[in-house]
Every structure is written in structure tokens, then in C-alpha cells.
DNA sequence: GATGTGACTCGTCATGCCAT
DNA sequence: ATGGCATGACGAGTCACATC
């Protein structure tokens, strides 16, 4: 299946991308003759008429929730091409995987991924190996760095509240701290305010309420369990879990 | 078992924005 | 104009999982 995001295609972004790449404006308007097309095509795609560098084009945008294989798209495109032989028929998608990109190219299907890729042999080719990441929906758990901030806050060890200060405090990069704050905001645990060039964040809640809210979002630091034989080498490793608790506290 | 693919995590670089 | 901060884009390293 072709991975087409359900996010609507941003036609303005498409226009900007084409302008940057070709130095020419692409004029886009709804495809007036859409009603004369077979129903299964109208159901599957939004169609737009466009004009670019004196070429008449039909832009094919997959409808929400429609996942077609490159082979099916090739057939649909061939149907349109039969009726409109003088038009360039171009698939528009927000994202195309490497594998499907190769299949589309192999089948000579022109496509544009706004801001990222263009394969229209009659006009231009712009293929990059690195693709725009899909806008992440928040994961179901906090990342390690965000988790660190929660635990530090619970222990009153957060003396600074900016990405830069936190990066120095915990020996992470500023970028990593910035992303951790993004995560805490996404989970509604914290708010961040930009004051001048500083971004200050604070937890919405503290203490027990913060722990209760964050607890379901925490992940275990235990990745795997192995059974090992006790030996002298092992005795020099740091204690963990209940052993550490028994050693370092009165519990 | 080897290989390919994708997810995850974090670092680096470039750039835009803001304060001075 | 300059310097510092925040952030987007991209790359590296690692791991898990699927497939052959």
C-alpha cells in the first residue's frame, strides 16, 4: 500500500515548493470535468487542474483513508491519461516510502511530495534520500529525558527551567532538552512560555499529583532480564533495585 | 544465520529570532 | 551588527523484528 497521510495536502506548500524548484508558479484550480469521471475515481481522489511551465496538468490527491498500491495508481492514472492525453497527470502525496518511490519511478508515475520530492521527468526531478518526518503524534510513554525531568522535579533537583540550563545541568544537548519539554507539554504535564529569547517551562502540578499523573506514562528502565552466575567481576558492579535500597537506606 | 527495514534516541549543523 | 538561545532538518548508532 502507498503510505499517504490523511492530513490534507497543503496546496500553498506545493506552490512554494514548485516555485523554489522550478522558479515558476503553478496555478491550481478544481478540476472542472471531475463529474464526467468514473465514480470509483471520484471516490478515491481529489482532482485539481493545474498549469505549470506551459504544461497542462491534472493533480491526483488521494482521498482520506484511501491507500492504493503503486500498481493501482498506475492503472487509475492510465485511465485518466486515455481521456486527457495532452495532460501531465501527477500524483500528490505528503509522504512516499523509499520502496514505493522506487516502484512509482519504475512505472513512470510522476509524483510530487510538497517540500521534499519531485519526480516529473518532463519538468524536473528532485529526489532526496531523507524524508520529512511525519508529524509525530505523542508516543504513549514519556521518553527517557522527559522522564528524567519528571523524576528530578519530584526530587526538587530542577534548579533551572530553560533548555540550555537543563542541558548543562544533566549533560544532555540543548536540542534533547528542548524535545523533552515538548513531550511534557504534549502530555499536558508542563507548560512552557517564551520570554524574550528564553523558553521557561514549569510543571502544571507538583509532588504527589505530578507523580500520579506521570506514573502511567513512565517506562521501566529494565530492558531485559538475564540470569547470571555470581562471580568476583559481578561483585564490583553497582547495586540496583532492592539490593541498592537495602544497602543505601534503612529499609 | 544473514540481511533488510524501521523505530528509537540523541548529537550536530544551520538558521531564525530576539536582546543588547 | 553581534551574540546567544531555540528549533528544524538530518545523520549516526543501536536495537528489535521480519523475511529469506
Coordinates of C-alpha atoms (C1' of nucleotides) in Angstrom, one line a residue:
Chain A
X1 CA 0.0 0.0 0.0
X2 CA 1.1 3.5 -0.6
X3 CA 1.6 5.4 2.6
X4 CA -0.5 8.6 2.0
X5 CA -1.1 10.7 5.1
X6 CA -4.6 11.6 5.9
X7 CA -3.5 15.2 6.6
X8 CA -4.9 17.3 3.8
X9 CA -2.4 18.3 1.1
X10 CA -1.2 21.9 1.6
X11 CA -1.6 23.4 -1.8
X12 CA 0.2 26.6 -0.8
X13 CA 3.2 24.5 0.3
X14 CA 3.0 22.7 -3.0
X15 CA 3.1 26.0 -4.8
X16 CA 6.0 27.3 -2.8
X17 CA 7.9 24.1 -3.3
X18 CA 7.4 24.1 -7.1
X19 CA 8.4 27.8 -7.2
X20 CA 11.6 27.1 -5.3
X21 CA 12.4 24.2 -7.5
X22 CA 11.4 25.4 -11.0
X23 CA 11.3 29.2 -10.5
X24 CA 7.8 29.1 -11.9
X25 CA 4.3 29.5 -10.4
X26 CA 1.9 26.6 -10.6
X27 CA -1.7 27.7 -11.0
X28 CA -4.1 25.3 -9.3
X29 CA -7.9 25.1 -9.5
X30 CA -10.5 22.4 -9.0
X31 CA -10.8 20.0 -12.0
X32 CA -14.0 21.2 -13.7
X33 CA -14.6 17.9 -15.5
X34 CA -14.4 15.7 -12.4
X35 CA -18.1 14.8 -12.7
X36 CA -17.5 13.1 -16.0
X37 CA -15.0 10.7 -14.5
X38 CA -16.0 7.2 -13.2
X39 CA -17.3 7.2 -9.7
X40 CA -14.6 5.0 -8.3
X41 CA -12.0 7.6 -9.4
X42 CA -14.0 10.5 -7.8
X43 CA -14.3 8.5 -4.6
X44 CA -10.6 7.8 -4.4
X45 CA -9.1 11.1 -5.4
X46 CA -9.5 14.8 -5.2
X47 CA -8.6 16.2 -8.6
X48 CA -7.2 19.6 -9.5
X49 CA -6.3 21.2 -12.8
X50 CA -3.0 23.0 -12.9
X51 CA -0.8 24.8 -15.3
X52 CA 3.0 24.7 -14.9
X53 CA 5.6 25.9 -17.4
X54 CA 3.0 25.8 -20.2
X55 CA 2.1 22.2 -19.4
X56 CA -1.5 21.3 -18.6
X57 CA -1.6 19.1 -15.5
X58 CA -4.1 17.1 -13.5
X59 CA -3.1 16.7 -9.9
X60 CA -4.3 13.5 -8.2
X61 CA -4.6 13.7 -4.5
X62 CA -5.7 10.5 -2.6
X63 CA -8.8 10.9 -0.5
X64 CA -8.6 10.5 3.3
X65 CA -8.2 6.9 4.3
X66 CA -7.6 5.6 0.8
X67 CA -4.4 3.5 0.4
X68 CA -3.7 2.4 -3.1
X69 CA -0.8 0.3 -4.3
X70 CA 1.5 1.8 -6.9
X71 CA 0.1 -0.7 -9.4
X72 CA -3.5 0.5 -8.8
X73 CA -2.4 4.1 -9.0
X74 CA -0.7 3.3 -12.3
X75 CA -4.0 1.9 -13.7
X76 CA -6.1 4.8 -12.4
X77 CA -3.6 7.2 -13.9
X78 CA -3.7 5.3 -17.3
X79 CA -7.5 5.7 -17.4
X80 CA -7.2 9.5 -17.0
X81 CA -4.4 9.7 -19.4
X82 CA -6.5 8.0 -22.0
X83 CA -9.1 10.7 -21.7
X84 CA -6.6 13.5 -21.3
X85 CA -3.6 12.5 -23.4
X86 CA -2.2 16.0 -23.6
X87 CA -2.1 16.5 -19.8
X88 CA 0.6 15.6 -17.3
X89 CA -1.1 13.5 -14.6
X90 CA 0.8 13.9 -11.3
X91 CA 0.2 12.1 -8.0
X92 CA 0.5 14.4 -5.0
X93 CA 1.3 12.9 -1.6
X94 CA 2.6 14.1 1.7
X95 CA 4.9 11.1 2.1
X96 CA 6.0 8.2 0.0
X97 CA 8.2 5.4 1.4
X98 CA 11.5 4.6 -0.3
X99 CA 10.2 1.3 -1.6
X100 CA 7.0 2.8 -3.1
X101 CA 9.0 5.7 -4.5
X102 CA 11.1 3.2 -6.5
X103 CA 8.0 1.4 -7.7
X104 CA 6.4 4.6 -8.8
X105 CA 9.5 5.6 -10.6
X106 CA 9.8 2.2 -12.2
X107 CA 6.3 2.6 -13.5
X108 CA 6.9 6.1 -14.7
X109 CA 4.3 7.6 -12.4
X110 CA 5.0 11.3 -11.9
X111 CA 4.6 12.4 -8.3
X112 CA 5.3 15.4 -6.0
X113 CA 5.8 15.3 -2.2
X114 CA 5.5 19.0 -1.4
X115 CA 8.6 20.4 0.2
X116 CA 10.5 17.2 -0.3
X117 CA 10.4 15.2 -3.6
X118 CA 9.5 15.7 -7.2
X119 CA 9.6 13.2 -10.0
X120 CA 8.1 14.7 -13.1
X121 CA 10.5 13.7 -15.8
X122 CA 9.1 16.2 -18.3
X123 CA 9.8 19.1 -15.8
X124 CA 12.2 18.2 -13.1
X125 CA 13.5 15.6 -10.7
X126 CA 14.3 16.2 -7.1
X127 CA 14.8 13.1 -5.1
X128 CA 16.3 13.2 -1.7
X129 CA 17.2 10.3 0.5
X130 CA 15.9 11.8 3.6
X131 CA 12.3 12.4 4.0
X132 CA 10.4 14.8 6.1
X133 CA 9.4 13.0 9.2
X134 CA 5.7 12.5 9.8
X135 CA 4.4 15.0 12.4
X136 CA 4.7 12.8 15.5
X137 CA 1.6 12.1 17.5
X138 CA 2.7 11.9 21.1
X139 CA 4.0 8.5 21.9
X140 CA 2.2 6.6 24.6
X141 CA 5.1 6.9 27.1
X142 CA 7.5 9.6 28.1
X143 CA 10.9 9.5 26.6
X144 CA 14.0 8.9 28.8
X145 CA 14.9 12.6 29.0
X146 CA 11.3 13.8 29.8
X147 CA 11.2 11.0 32.4
X148 CA 14.4 12.3 33.9
X149 CA 12.9 15.8 34.2
X150 CA 9.8 14.4 36.0
X151 CA 11.9 12.5 38.4
X152 CA 14.2 15.4 39.0
X153 CA 11.3 17.7 39.7
X154 CA 9.9 15.2 42.2
X155 CA 13.2 15.3 44.0
X156 CA 13.4 19.1 43.8
X157 CA 16.5 18.8 41.7
X158 CA 15.4 21.2 39.0
X159 CA 17.1 24.5 39.7
X160 CA 16.9 25.8 36.2
X161 CA 14.0 25.8 33.8
X162 CA 15.3 26.5 30.3
X163 CA 16.5 24.0 27.7
X164 CA 20.0 25.4 27.9
X165 CA 20.2 25.4 31.7
X166 CA 18.8 21.8 31.8
X167 CA 21.2 20.6 29.2
X168 CA 24.1 21.9 31.3
X169 CA 22.6 20.5 34.5
X170 CA 22.1 17.0 33.2
X171 CA 24.8 16.8 30.5
X172 CA 22.4 16.4 27.5
X173 CA 22.4 18.5 24.4
X174 CA 20.1 21.6 24.3
X175 CA 18.1 20.0 21.5
X176 CA 17.4 16.9 23.5
X177 CA 16.1 19.0 26.4
X178 CA 14.0 21.1 24.0
X179 CA 12.4 17.9 22.8
X180 CA 11.8 16.6 26.3
X181 CA 10.0 19.8 27.2
X182 CA 7.9 19.4 24.0
X183 CA 6.9 15.9 25.3
X184 CA 6.0 17.2 28.7
X185 CA 3.8 19.9 27.1
X186 CA 2.2 17.3 24.7
X187 CA 1.2 15.2 27.7
X188 CA -0.1 18.3 29.5
X189 CA 2.3 17.8 32.4
X190 CA 4.1 21.1 31.8
X191 CA 3.7 24.5 30.2
X192 CA 6.4 26.5 28.5
X193 CA 6.4 30.2 28.0
X194 CA 8.8 32.1 25.7
X195 CA 10.1 35.2 27.4
X196 CA 12.3 37.1 25.0
X197 CA 14.8 34.5 23.8
X198 CA 14.3 32.2 26.7
X199 CA 11.8 29.4 26.9
X200 CA 10.9 28.8 30.5
X201 CA 8.9 25.7 31.4
X202 CA 7.2 24.6 34.6
X203 CA 5.2 21.6 35.6
X204 CA 1.4 22.2 35.9
X205 CA 1.3 20.1 39.1
X206 CA 3.9 19.1 41.6
X207 CA 4.5 16.4 44.2
X208 CA 2.1 13.6 44.6
X209 CA -0.2 14.9 41.9
X210 CA 2.7 15.1 39.4
X211 CA 3.7 11.5 40.3
X212 CA 0.1 10.2 39.9
X213 CA -0.2 11.9 36.5
X214 CA 3.2 10.9 35.3
X215 CA 3.3 7.4 36.6
X216 CA 1.2 5.8 33.8
X217 CA 3.5 7.5 31.3
X218 CA 6.8 6.2 32.8
X219 CA 8.6 3.3 31.3
X220 CA 10.7 0.8 33.1
X221 CA 14.5 1.2 32.8
X222 CA 14.7 -2.6 32.7
X223 CA 15.2 -3.6 29.1
X224 CA 15.9 -7.3 29.6
X225 CA 16.4 -9.8 32.4
X226 CA 19.3 -12.2 32.3
X227 CA 20.3 -14.9 34.8
X228 CA 24.0 -14.7 35.6
X229 CA 26.3 -16.6 37.8
X230 CA 27.8 -14.8 40.7
X231 CA 31.5 -14.1 40.5
X232 CA 34.1 -11.6 41.6
X233 CA 33.6 -9.5 38.5
X234 CA 29.9 -9.2 39.3
X235 CA 30.6 -8.2 42.9
X236 CA 32.2 -4.9 41.6
X237 CA 29.1 -3.9 39.6
X238 CA 26.8 -1.2 41.1
X239 CA 23.9 -2.5 43.2
X240 CA 20.4 -2.0 41.8
X241 CA 16.8 -2.5 42.8
X242 CA 16.1 -3.9 46.3
X243 CA 19.8 -4.6 46.8
X244 CA 20.6 -1.0 46.4
X245 CA 17.7 0.0 48.6
X246 CA 18.8 -2.3 51.4
X247 CA 22.4 -1.1 51.1
X248 CA 21.8 2.6 50.9
X249 CA 18.8 3.1 53.1
X250 CA 17.5 1.8 56.4
X251 CA 14.7 -0.1 54.7
Chain B
dG1 C1' 22.2 -17.1 10.5
dA2 C1' 22.3 -13.2 7.3
dT3 C1' 20.1 -9.3 5.7
dG4 C1' 16.9 -5.6 5.3
dT5 C1' 13.9 -2.3 7.4
dG6 C1' 12.0 0.7 10.7
dA7 C1' 11.9 2.7 15.3
dC8 C1' 14.1 5.0 18.9
dT9 C1' 17.3 8.2 20.9
dC10 C1' 20.4 11.8 20.8
dG11 C1' 24.0 14.8 18.6
dT12 C1' 25.5 18.3 15.1
dC13 C1' 24.7 21.9 12.0
dA14 C1' 22.3 25.7 10.1
dT15 C1' 19.0 29.1 10.6
dG16 C1' 15.7 32.4 12.5
dC17 C1' 14.6 35.3 16.3
dC18 C1' 15.4 38.3 20.0
dA19 C1' 18.1 41.2 23.2
dT20 C1' 21.8 44.2 23.7
Chain C
dA1 C1' 25.8 44.4 14.0
dT2 C1' 26.6 40.9 17.1
dG3 C1' 25.9 37.2 20.2
dG4 C1' 23.1 33.8 22.4
dC5 C1' 19.0 30.8 22.5
dA6 C1' 15.6 27.7 20.5
dT7 C1' 14.5 24.8 16.9
dG8 C1' 14.1 22.2 12.3
dA9 C1' 16.5 19.1 9.4
dC10 C1' 19.3 15.5 9.0
dG11 C1' 22.7 11.8 10.4
dA12 C1' 24.7 8.1 13.5
dG13 C1' 24.4 4.3 16.4
dT14 C1' 21.7 0.8 18.3
dC15 C1' 18.2 -2.5 18.7
dA16 C1' 14.1 -5.4 17.5
dC17 C1' 11.7 -7.7 14.3
dA18 C1' 10.5 -9.8 9.8
dT19 C1' 11.9 -12.2 5.9
dC20 C1' 14.7 -15.2 3.2

